[in-house]
Amino acid sequence: MIDLRELTKRYGDTFAVRDLTLTFPVGTVTALLGPSGCGKTTTLRMINRLTEPTSGHVRLAGRDTRELSPEALRRGMGYVIQRVGLFPHLSVGRNVAAVPELLGWPAARVRARVDELLSLVGLEPGTFRHKRPAELSGGQAQRVGVARALAADPPVLLMDEPFGALDPIAREALQAEVLEIQRRLAKTVVLVTHDIPEALRMADFVALMQAGELAQFGTPDDLVRRP
Ligand code: ADP
Ligand code: ADP
């Protein structure tokens, strides 16, 4: 479980996020939903401490993330962003292998894991392992991004507009697959999106943000029933 307590990020006079208190239960998908600039990405990046909060706390399974080493953060949380951010000079295999290699896994275990993950996201390892990111379609690249985020089997997956750059068909296919993987492996997912149908379709809970603050929280049913 991830716990945010009065989490605040201020840039000069602007509050990007203000007093956000929110819990993400284990094994669920929570969408952070809201218009551009409402603080979604800042919130997500404070969860994995790519952005330092101005004040407030983030707890991961009961532990303040300030006490966790960079390795523990990496092992605990996978991160997927829009347009992937694959290392362009590395093969697909090396991209997926990045975190396990950083964590010092033995080479044979890394290799087996790379193949397992490529298969998991629907890319045939023999065909894709040696390709470069530039040779992939948008949907394939985003699949590699998901595989890379899952590499060290983190219990938490942080996803920032992961389907935003995809055409509608690729988007729907990958949404379904991510949900399938999430359910099967009981991952805790925080999904940043400005797409209301996507939030309603994918999330167990929706946190609606407005100008850095939590405006509403509930299940998709709660939200569509409310005026
Ligand atoms: P969203 O993800 O919902 O589009 P962000 O979290 O990216 O929103 O941004 C929230 C607010 O914080 C915006 O007003 C944005 O301009 C501001 N902001 C984000 N990052 C920075 C930064 N590094 N420096 C200054 N302002 C920032
Ligand atoms: P390069 O970046 O030099 O093109 P390769 O594409 O040969 O490297 O391999 C990149 C990475 O992919 C390896 O470091 C390893 O993590 C993974 N890998 C390599 N060979 C295999 C393999 N047979 N099965 C699974 N993964 C592999």
XYZ file of N, CA and C and ligand atoms in Angstrom:
735
model
N 0.833 -1.204 0.000
C 0.000 0.000 0.000
C 0.867 1.254 0.000
N 0.411 2.264 -0.731
C 1.103 3.554 -0.746
C 0.209 4.558 -0.019
N 0.828 5.329 0.841
C 0.113 6.324 1.641
C 0.711 7.693 1.414
N -0.101 8.623 0.977
C 0.352 10.005 0.871
C -0.279 10.779 2.016
N 0.543 11.549 2.718
C 0.062 12.316 3.862
C 0.404 13.783 3.694
N -0.621 14.596 3.474
C -0.438 16.058 3.374
C 0.749 16.408 2.486
N 0.785 15.734 1.361
C 1.917 15.884 0.444
C 1.795 17.211 -0.310
N 2.882 17.975 -0.298
C 2.868 19.305 -0.901
C 4.136 19.519 -1.708
N 3.981 20.116 -2.900
C 5.133 20.564 -3.671
C 4.875 21.993 -4.125
N 5.779 22.857 -3.768
C 5.643 24.269 -4.116
C 6.798 24.662 -5.021
N 6.482 25.356 -6.108
C 7.505 25.970 -6.953
C 7.326 27.473 -6.829
N 8.206 28.153 -6.127
C 8.023 29.593 -5.907
C 6.705 29.822 -5.198
N 5.838 30.603 -5.824
C 4.537 30.908 -5.210
C 3.464 29.912 -5.610
N 3.808 29.007 -6.521
C 2.798 28.088 -7.051
C 2.814 26.760 -6.295
N 1.644 26.322 -5.882
C 1.535 24.983 -5.335
C 1.218 24.025 -6.477
N 2.176 23.208 -6.855
C 1.901 22.187 -7.875
C 0.992 21.127 -7.272
N 1.236 20.787 -6.013
C 0.405 19.834 -5.263
C 0.276 20.395 -3.855
N -0.941 20.301 -3.316
C -1.166 20.933 -2.014
C -1.939 20.005 -1.094
N -1.294 19.643 0.017
C -1.965 18.911 1.106
C -2.699 17.679 0.616
N -2.032 16.882 -0.172
C -2.691 15.716 -0.757
C -2.566 14.527 0.190
N -3.699 14.035 0.643
C -3.727 12.846 1.491
C -4.548 11.790 0.775
N -3.908 10.647 0.515
C -4.511 9.670 -0.384
C -3.869 8.315 -0.135
N -4.669 7.251 -0.223
C -4.133 5.896 -0.054
C -4.383 5.081 -1.313
N -3.361 4.343 -1.724
C -3.492 3.446 -2.878
C -3.431 2.022 -2.352
N -4.565 1.312 -2.288
C -4.563 -0.032 -1.713
C -3.823 -1.049 -2.590
N -3.241 -2.028 -1.934
C -2.499 -3.093 -2.622
C -3.389 -3.791 -3.651
N -2.830 -4.036 -4.818
C -3.527 -4.825 -5.825
C -4.644 -4.098 -6.555
N -4.663 -2.762 -6.450
C -5.701 -1.995 -7.134
C -5.088 -1.021 -8.129
N -5.938 -0.542 -9.030
C -5.549 0.526 -9.950
C -6.236 1.807 -9.497
N -5.453 2.843 -9.253
C -6.026 4.152 -8.951
C -5.613 5.115 -10.040
N -6.586 5.808 -10.628
C -6.277 6.818 -11.637
C -6.164 8.172 -10.965
N -5.083 8.889 -11.267
C -4.991 10.312 -10.937
C -5.475 11.031 -12.181
N -6.660 11.629 -12.072
C -7.333 12.183 -13.239
C -7.457 13.696 -13.072
N -7.302 14.413 -14.179
C -7.500 15.849 -14.110
C -6.844 16.536 -15.282
N -7.175 17.829 -15.476
C -6.647 18.554 -16.632
C -5.154 18.794 -16.525
N -4.569 19.171 -17.639
C -3.142 19.467 -17.684
C -2.792 20.527 -16.640
N -1.720 20.290 -15.913
C -1.242 21.273 -14.938
C -1.849 21.136 -13.551
N -2.681 20.113 -13.323
C -3.352 20.004 -12.020
C -2.483 19.300 -10.974
N -1.308 18.812 -11.371
C -0.392 18.249 -10.372
C -0.238 16.742 -10.407
N -0.739 16.088 -11.456
C -0.709 14.624 -11.519
C 0.728 14.094 -11.583
N 1.495 14.622 -12.541
C 2.862 14.123 -12.720
C 3.717 14.422 -11.501
N 3.538 15.593 -10.942
C 4.301 15.946 -9.737
C 3.992 14.965 -8.613
N 2.726 14.607 -8.475
C 2.337 13.636 -7.447
C 3.038 12.306 -7.685
N 2.965 11.824 -8.937
C 3.562 10.530 -9.254
C 5.064 10.546 -8.973
N 5.719 11.633 -9.361
C 7.174 11.725 -9.176
C 7.574 11.924 -7.723
N 6.652 12.391 -6.905
C 6.965 12.436 -5.474
C 6.845 11.043 -4.857
N 5.998 10.196 -5.449
C 5.864 8.835 -4.912
C 7.180 8.074 -5.054
N 7.851 8.205 -6.205
C 9.140 7.499 -6.326
C 10.339 8.407 -6.059
N 10.050 9.605 -5.587
C 11.079 10.550 -5.139
C 11.991 11.015 -6.260
N 11.501 10.979 -7.505
C 12.201 11.707 -8.561
C 12.036 13.198 -8.306
N 10.946 13.563 -7.636
C 10.730 14.940 -7.178
C 10.646 14.928 -5.659
N 11.409 15.781 -5.013
C 11.387 15.871 -3.549
C 10.180 16.696 -3.106
N 9.356 16.164 -2.224
C 8.239 16.964 -1.711
C 8.741 18.185 -0.932
N 7.961 19.257 -0.962
C 8.257 20.407 -0.100
C 7.922 20.046 1.343
N 6.795 19.341 1.517
C 6.445 18.843 2.853
C 5.490 17.666 2.696
N 5.284 16.966 3.790
C 4.404 15.802 3.761
C 5.185 14.510 3.626
N 4.450 13.401 3.636
C 5.080 12.087 3.662
C 4.562 11.184 2.561
N 5.423 10.266 2.140
C 5.007 9.144 1.298
C 5.435 7.876 2.023
N 4.503 6.967 2.226
C 4.862 5.683 2.830
C 4.592 4.558 1.839
N 5.561 3.654 1.770
C 5.436 2.475 0.913
C 5.457 1.270 1.845
N 4.366 0.521 1.880
C 4.238 -0.614 2.797
C 4.657 -0.209 4.214
N 4.186 0.957 4.641
C 4.408 1.384 6.022
C 5.712 2.105 6.274
N 6.607 2.135 5.279
C 7.907 2.784 5.502
C 7.981 4.118 4.789
N 8.452 5.111 5.499
C 8.647 6.420 4.890
C 9.679 6.278 3.767
N 9.316 6.740 2.566
C 10.223 6.523 1.426
C 11.528 7.306 1.581
N 11.559 8.284 2.477
C 12.826 8.971 2.737
C 13.871 8.024 3.317
N 13.387 6.961 3.968
C 14.317 6.022 4.596
C 14.771 4.933 3.623
N 14.186 4.914 2.426
C 14.522 3.836 1.490
C 15.682 4.258 0.595
N 16.568 3.312 0.308
C 17.696 3.585 -0.579
C 17.184 3.712 -2.012
N 17.970 4.347 -2.893
C 17.587 4.392 -4.305
C 17.311 2.991 -4.862
N 18.094 2.007 -4.431
C 17.860 0.641 -4.916
C 16.517 0.102 -4.454
N 16.201 0.337 -3.203
C 14.927 -0.152 -2.680
C 13.762 0.534 -3.400
N 13.932 1.802 -3.724
C 12.888 2.516 -4.466
C 12.731 1.918 -5.859
N 13.857 1.612 -6.497
C 13.835 1.050 -7.841
C 13.217 -0.352 -7.846
N 13.563 -1.104 -6.803
C 13.030 -2.454 -6.712
C 11.542 -2.433 -6.390
N 11.135 -1.417 -5.661
C 9.752 -1.367 -5.186
C 8.763 -0.812 -6.190
N 9.247 0.044 -7.099
C 8.318 0.745 -7.983
C 8.825 0.816 -9.408
N 8.052 0.290 -10.338
C 8.354 0.458 -11.760
C 7.714 1.740 -12.251
N 8.305 2.326 -13.282
C 7.876 3.649 -13.743
C 7.740 3.609 -15.259
N 6.566 3.967 -15.759
C 6.323 3.993 -17.201
C 5.852 5.389 -17.577
N 6.495 6.009 -18.567
C 6.082 7.346 -18.980
C 5.648 7.340 -20.441
N 4.954 8.414 -20.808
C 4.521 8.575 -22.198
C 5.751 8.668 -23.088
N 5.648 8.144 -24.298
C 6.789 8.111 -25.228
C 7.997 7.453 -24.591
N 7.691 6.599 -23.633
C 8.583 5.556 -23.173
C 9.893 5.974 -22.530
N 10.694 6.781 -23.209
C 12.006 7.061 -22.664
C 12.909 5.847 -22.664
N 12.806 5.029 -23.725
C 13.776 3.931 -23.866
C 15.146 4.517 -24.180
N 16.198 3.834 -23.749
C 17.545 4.275 -24.113
C 17.738 3.970 -25.588
N 17.887 4.991 -26.450
C 17.837 4.775 -27.906
C 19.029 3.981 -28.440
N 20.153 4.041 -27.756
C 21.354 3.376 -28.266
C 21.443 1.932 -27.781
N 20.490 1.525 -26.926
C 20.529 0.147 -26.424
C 19.463 -0.694 -27.107
N 19.755 -1.972 -27.261
C 18.766 -2.895 -27.815
C 17.578 -3.001 -26.862
N 16.475 -3.539 -27.402
C 15.290 -3.820 -26.590
C 15.664 -4.669 -25.373
N 16.479 -5.700 -25.618
C 16.878 -6.589 -24.522
C 17.608 -5.847 -23.410
N 18.524 -4.994 -23.794
C 19.295 -4.250 -22.780
C 18.431 -3.223 -22.065
N 17.478 -2.656 -22.789
C 16.548 -1.737 -22.143
C 15.761 -2.442 -21.041
N 15.234 -3.621 -21.380
C 14.445 -4.356 -20.392
C 15.338 -4.823 -19.244
N 16.612 -5.086 -19.578
C 17.539 -5.618 -18.586
C 18.094 -4.542 -17.646
N 17.793 -3.269 -17.938
C 18.496 -2.175 -17.246
C 18.444 -2.272 -15.719
N 17.240 -2.392 -15.169
C 17.142 -2.390 -13.701
C 17.739 -3.651 -13.085
N 17.405 -4.849 -13.588
C 18.069 -6.039 -13.029
C 19.595 -5.957 -13.091
N 20.119 -5.386 -14.174
C 21.581 -5.256 -14.264
C 22.106 -4.297 -13.200
N 21.381 -3.181 -13.039
C 21.764 -2.237 -11.969
C 21.735 -2.900 -10.600
N 20.785 -3.803 -10.431
C 20.645 -4.466 -9.135
C 21.628 -5.628 -8.991
N 22.392 -5.886 -10.053
C 23.448 -6.882 -9.971
C 23.000 -8.323 -10.128
N 21.874 -8.534 -10.817
C 21.452 -9.913 -11.062
C 22.497 -10.628 -11.920
N 22.684 -11.933 -11.732
C 23.576 -12.698 -12.610
C 23.050 -12.691 -14.049
N 23.996 -12.732 -15.010
C 23.632 -12.565 -16.422
C 22.588 -13.572 -16.898
N 22.707 -14.828 -16.467
C 21.778 -15.856 -16.948
C 20.359 -15.550 -16.476
N 20.259 -15.059 -15.239
C 18.939 -14.740 -14.701
C 18.345 -13.533 -15.431
N 19.206 -12.567 -15.759
C 18.740 -11.392 -16.499
C 18.214 -11.820 -17.866
N 18.983 -12.668 -18.543
C 18.572 -13.125 -19.884
C 17.227 -13.817 -19.845
N 17.070 -14.717 -18.897
C 15.802 -15.451 -18.794
C 14.656 -14.486 -18.510
N 14.928 -13.513 -17.658
C 13.904 -12.547 -17.277
C 13.500 -11.671 -18.467
N 14.487 -11.263 -19.274
C 14.198 -10.445 -20.453
C 13.239 -11.188 -21.378
N 13.523 -12.460 -21.627
C 12.663 -13.241 -22.521
C 11.263 -13.412 -21.936
N 11.217 -13.685 -20.635
C 9.932 -13.867 -19.963
C 9.075 -12.601 -20.089
N 9.722 -11.440 -19.892
C 8.980 -10.175 -19.907
C 8.527 -9.797 -21.301
N 9.400 -10.013 -22.297
C 8.993 -9.692 -23.662
C 7.785 -10.544 -24.041
N 7.810 -11.820 -23.670
C 6.656 -12.675 -23.942
C 5.421 -12.156 -23.212
N 5.613 -11.741 -21.962
C 4.495 -11.259 -21.146
C 3.773 -10.092 -21.816
N 4.535 -9.195 -22.459
C 3.896 -8.034 -23.086
C 3.611 -8.276 -24.577
N 3.719 -9.534 -25.002
C 3.283 -9.890 -26.348
C 4.306 -9.617 -27.441
N 5.586 -9.551 -27.079
C 6.638 -9.384 -28.096
C 7.485 -10.641 -28.117
N 7.573 -11.268 -29.281
C 8.315 -12.520 -29.393
C 9.808 -12.226 -29.149
N 10.404 -12.838 -28.114
C 11.778 -12.467 -27.735
C 12.777 -12.595 -28.879
N 12.697 -13.687 -29.638
C 13.662 -13.898 -30.713
C 13.609 -12.799 -31.754
N 12.428 -12.246 -31.979
C 12.260 -11.190 -32.976
C 12.660 -9.829 -32.431
N 12.383 -9.581 -31.168
C 12.487 -8.206 -30.658
C 13.710 -7.914 -29.805
N 14.321 -8.938 -29.222
C 15.411 -8.731 -28.267
C 16.510 -7.822 -28.820
N 16.859 -8.015 -30.074
C 18.012 -7.302 -30.634
C 17.636 -6.047 -31.404
N 16.350 -5.755 -31.498
C 15.960 -4.540 -32.218
C 16.348 -3.301 -31.422
N 16.475 -2.185 -32.126
C 16.694 -0.893 -31.480
C 15.344 -0.193 -31.310
N 15.218 0.665 -30.326
C 13.959 1.392 -30.138
C 13.455 2.070 -31.409
N 14.367 2.608 -32.234
C 13.938 3.314 -33.443
C 13.237 2.391 -34.435
N 13.438 1.073 -34.295
C 12.819 0.124 -35.235
C 11.418 -0.295 -34.795
N 10.945 0.227 -33.664
C 9.672 -0.238 -33.117
C 8.539 0.721 -33.459
N 7.321 0.172 -33.571
C 6.138 1.031 -33.651
C 5.890 1.626 -32.268
N 5.017 2.645 -32.208
C 4.697 3.259 -30.920
C 4.183 2.255 -29.906
N 3.292 1.379 -30.377
C 2.713 0.390 -29.471
C 3.754 -0.608 -28.971
N 4.638 -1.018 -29.875
C 5.702 -1.957 -29.468
C 6.648 -1.295 -28.475
N 7.002 -0.035 -28.734
C 7.915 0.673 -27.833
C 7.279 0.798 -26.444
N 5.987 1.090 -26.426
C 5.319 1.247 -25.137
C 5.253 -0.099 -24.408
N 5.128 -1.193 -25.154
C 5.172 -2.522 -24.534
C 6.544 -2.774 -23.895
N 7.586 -2.361 -24.608
C 8.933 -2.520 -24.046
C 9.052 -1.689 -22.766
N 8.453 -0.502 -22.778
C 8.465 0.334 -21.581
C 7.806 -0.355 -20.395
N 6.688 -1.032 -20.673
C 5.997 -1.765 -19.603
C 6.853 -2.938 -19.125
N 7.451 -3.658 -20.079
C 8.316 -4.790 -19.708
C 9.480 -4.310 -18.852
N 10.071 -3.187 -19.235
C 11.201 -2.657 -18.473
C 10.779 -2.288 -17.050
N 9.602 -1.681 -16.939
C 9.135 -1.279 -15.604
C 8.867 -2.492 -14.714
N 8.489 -3.617 -15.342
C 8.155 -4.816 -14.567
C 9.383 -5.688 -14.273
N 10.543 -5.293 -14.802
C 11.686 -6.206 -14.852
C 12.065 -6.796 -13.498
N 12.163 -5.952 -12.486
C 12.588 -6.466 -11.180
C 11.384 -6.856 -10.321
N 10.251 -7.062 -10.974
C 9.025 -7.501 -10.313
C 8.602 -6.588 -9.154
N 8.508 -5.297 -9.402
C 8.120 -4.386 -8.322
C 6.642 -4.571 -7.985
N 6.283 -4.432 -6.711
C 4.865 -4.546 -6.362
C 4.042 -3.366 -6.869
N 4.719 -2.254 -7.163
C 4.020 -1.022 -7.553
C 4.437 -0.608 -8.954
N 3.453 -0.178 -9.728
C 3.710 0.322 -11.076
C 3.151 1.742 -11.163
N 4.035 2.704 -11.431
C 3.622 4.096 -11.598
C 3.599 4.390 -13.091
N 2.440 4.794 -13.611
C 2.305 4.975 -15.056
C 1.813 6.382 -15.358
N 2.594 7.116 -16.159
C 2.266 8.498 -16.481
C 1.847 8.599 -17.941
N 0.543 8.709 -18.178
C 0.002 8.771 -19.544
C 0.618 7.697 -20.433
N 0.629 6.444 -19.995
C 1.394 5.422 -20.726
C 0.802 5.093 -22.095
N -0.465 5.457 -22.311
C -1.107 5.108 -23.587
C -1.328 6.344 -24.451
N -0.879 7.494 -23.963
C -1.216 8.771 -24.585
C -0.736 8.927 -26.013
N 0.384 8.302 -26.343
C 0.953 8.509 -27.675
C 0.483 7.450 -28.677
N -0.429 6.575 -28.270
C -0.792 5.449 -29.137
C -2.058 5.723 -29.941
N -2.133 5.081 -31.106
C -3.373 5.165 -31.866
C -4.440 4.362 -31.124
N -5.731 4.612 -31.446
C -6.814 4.017 -30.639
C -6.755 2.493 -30.537
N -6.358 1.825 -31.605
C -6.353 0.358 -31.572
C -5.240 -0.158 -30.683
N -4.033 0.398 -30.870
C -2.908 -0.001 -30.021
C -3.192 0.342 -28.571
N -3.847 1.479 -28.354
C -4.138 1.915 -26.989
C -5.033 0.907 -26.286
N -6.126 0.511 -26.974
C -7.063 -0.400 -26.332
C -6.431 -1.752 -26.043
N -5.595 -2.213 -26.997
C -4.941 -3.506 -26.797
C -4.020 -3.452 -25.587
N -3.237 -2.384 -25.483
C -2.269 -2.318 -24.383
C -2.969 -2.061 -23.046
N -4.023 -1.269 -23.054
C -4.800 -1.074 -21.822
C -5.283 -2.419 -21.288
N -5.836 -3.228 -22.186
C -6.360 -4.534 -21.766
C -5.242 -5.407 -21.228
N -4.081 -5.361 -21.893
C -2.991 -6.219 -21.438
C -2.404 -5.783 -20.110
N -2.297 -4.481 -19.940
C -1.775 -3.988 -18.659
C -2.719 -4.392 -17.528
N -4.031 -4.276 -17.778
C -4.998 -4.686 -16.756
C -4.884 -6.168 -16.445
N -4.686 -6.948 -17.506
C -4.578 -8.398 -17.331
C -3.348 -8.745 -16.478
N -2.235 -8.099 -16.804
C -1.002 -8.315 -16.040
C -1.181 -7.834 -14.605
N -1.806 -6.682 -14.471
C -2.016 -6.111 -13.127
C -2.832 -7.059 -12.258
N -3.905 -7.611 -12.822
C -4.763 -8.513 -12.047
C -4.012 -9.805 -11.718
N -3.362 -10.351 -12.720
C -2.702 -11.647 -12.539
C -1.584 -11.557 -11.508
N -0.797 -10.477 -11.540
C 0.346 -10.352 -10.648
C 0.028 -9.487 -9.418
N -1.249 -9.061 -9.302
C -1.696 -8.270 -8.144
C -0.823 -7.038 -7.897
N -0.522 -6.330 -8.972
C 0.268 -5.102 -8.839
C -0.613 -3.966 -8.313
N 0.027 -3.057 -7.620
C -0.621 -1.804 -7.239
C -0.233 -0.771 -8.284
N -1.239 -0.233 -8.982
C -0.957 0.666 -10.097
C -1.493 2.067 -9.794
N -0.648 3.062 -10.022
C -1.100 4.453 -10.026
C -0.980 4.933 -11.463
N -2.115 5.306 -12.034
C -2.194 5.655 -13.451
C -2.533 7.136 -13.597
N -1.601 7.904 -14.129
C -1.867 9.313 -14.407
C -2.504 9.431 -15.785
N -3.640 10.115 -15.849
C -4.298 10.280 -17.141
C -5.187 11.521 -17.131
N -5.387 12.117 -18.313
C -6.408 13.169 -18.405
C -7.609 12.651 -19.189
N -7.594 11.347 -19.482
C -8.610 10.728 -20.318
C -9.683 10.089 -19.430
N -10.856 10.699 -19.387
C -11.900 10.228 -18.467
C -12.342 8.791 -18.781
N -12.644 8.468 -20.059
C -13.030 7.075 -20.343
C -11.956 6.071 -19.918
N -10.687 6.427 -20.119
C -9.614 5.523 -19.725
C -9.617 5.297 -18.209
N -9.785 6.378 -17.458
C -9.820 6.254 -15.990
C -11.002 5.389 -15.567
N -12.156 5.627 -16.165
C -13.353 4.869 -15.769
C -13.217 3.394 -16.142
N -12.583 3.132 -17.281
C -12.445 1.752 -17.746
C -11.424 0.985 -16.908
N -10.318 1.631 -16.570
C -9.194 0.880 -15.996
C -9.129 0.895 -14.479
N -9.664 1.929 -13.860
C -9.354 2.136 -12.444
C -10.379 1.500 -11.512
N -9.890 1.032 -10.362
C -10.770 0.655 -9.257
C -11.194 1.908 -8.494
N -10.262 2.866 -8.416
C -10.534 4.134 -7.741
C -10.046 5.277 -8.614
N -10.768 6.382 -8.550
C -10.375 7.563 -9.302
C -10.174 8.722 -8.324
N -8.990 9.334 -8.395
C -8.705 10.538 -7.609
C -8.707 11.706 -8.584
N -9.717 12.536 -8.466
C -9.855 13.672 -9.371
C -9.121 14.867 -8.778
N -8.153 15.385 -9.530
C -7.355 16.507 -9.025
C -7.726 17.786 -9.744
N -7.599 18.898 -8.989
C -7.905 20.205 -9.540
C -6.956 21.200 -8.885
N -6.173 21.883 -9.691
C -5.256 22.901 -9.167
C -4.443 22.402 -7.975
N -3.898 21.177 -8.109
C -2.996 20.662 -7.086
C -3.672 20.013 -5.900
N -5.000 20.051 -5.871
C -5.692 19.478 -4.717
C -6.620 18.344 -5.152
N -6.946 17.506 -4.171
C -7.874 16.411 -4.430
C -9.288 16.979 -4.441
N -9.964 16.852 -5.605
C -11.314 17.410 -5.718
C -12.359 16.350 -5.383
N -12.111 15.112 -5.809
C -13.051 14.017 -5.552
C -12.297 12.714 -5.524
N -12.826 11.759 -4.772
C -12.224 10.425 -4.755
C -13.344 9.402 -4.676
N -13.247 8.376 -5.489
C -14.261 7.330 -5.399
C -14.053 6.274 -6.451
N -14.966 5.305 -6.491
C -14.932 4.322 -7.556
C -15.469 4.985 -8.827
N -15.206 4.395 -9.982
C -15.787 4.953 -11.207
C -17.305 5.097 -11.100
N -17.974 4.143 -10.482
C -19.424 4.239 -10.313
C -19.820 5.467 -9.501
N -19.109 5.671 -8.380
C -19.372 6.867 -7.561
C -19.298 8.126 -8.413
N -18.253 8.195 -9.229
C -18.003 9.438 -9.952
C -19.037 9.705 -11.031
N -19.456 8.666 -11.739
C -20.426 8.932 -12.800
C -21.834 9.126 -12.255
N -22.104 8.575 -11.075
C -23.422 8.788 -10.464
C -23.582 10.206 -9.937
N -22.438 10.759 -9.431
C -22.499 12.082 -8.816
C -22.698 13.166 -9.869
N -23.438 14.211 -9.560
C -23.621 15.299 -10.529
C -22.305 16.053 -10.768
P -0.030 17.587 -14.690
O 0.794 16.344 -14.622
O -1.365 17.418 -14.043
O -0.144 18.145 -16.071
P 2.196 18.787 -13.303
O 2.338 18.010 -12.070
O 3.120 18.498 -14.415
O 0.692 18.707 -13.809
O 2.334 20.334 -12.959
C 1.602 20.956 -11.907
C 1.983 22.428 -11.814
O 3.327 22.543 -11.343
C 1.921 23.167 -13.125
O 1.460 24.479 -12.848
C 3.353 23.180 -13.577
O 3.596 24.284 -14.377
C 4.099 23.258 -12.273
N 5.428 22.625 -12.345
C 5.660 21.321 -12.557
N 6.983 21.052 -12.553
C 7.591 22.246 -12.337
C 8.959 22.656 -12.236
N 9.956 21.762 -12.328
N 9.199 23.946 -12.007
C 8.210 24.834 -11.885
N 6.901 24.521 -11.971
C 6.593 23.248 -12.201
P 23.547 -5.030 -27.911
O 23.013 -3.904 -27.073
O 25.033 -5.048 -27.944
O 22.903 -5.127 -29.267
P 22.235 -7.537 -27.459
O 21.090 -7.057 -28.254
O 23.040 -8.669 -27.998
O 23.197 -6.332 -27.108
O 21.745 -7.957 -26.002
C 21.339 -6.969 -25.110
C 20.861 -7.525 -23.797
O 19.734 -8.318 -24.041
C 21.828 -8.422 -23.049
O 22.692 -7.734 -22.200
C 20.898 -9.248 -22.246
O 20.486 -8.562 -21.074
C 19.752 -9.393 -23.192
N 20.007 -10.580 -23.968
C 21.032 -10.843 -24.777
N 20.946 -12.061 -25.294
C 19.830 -12.561 -24.790
C 19.194 -13.817 -24.954
N 19.678 -14.799 -25.683
N 18.044 -14.003 -24.302
C 17.509 -13.031 -23.559
N 18.066 -11.843 -23.362
C 19.212 -11.622 -23.965
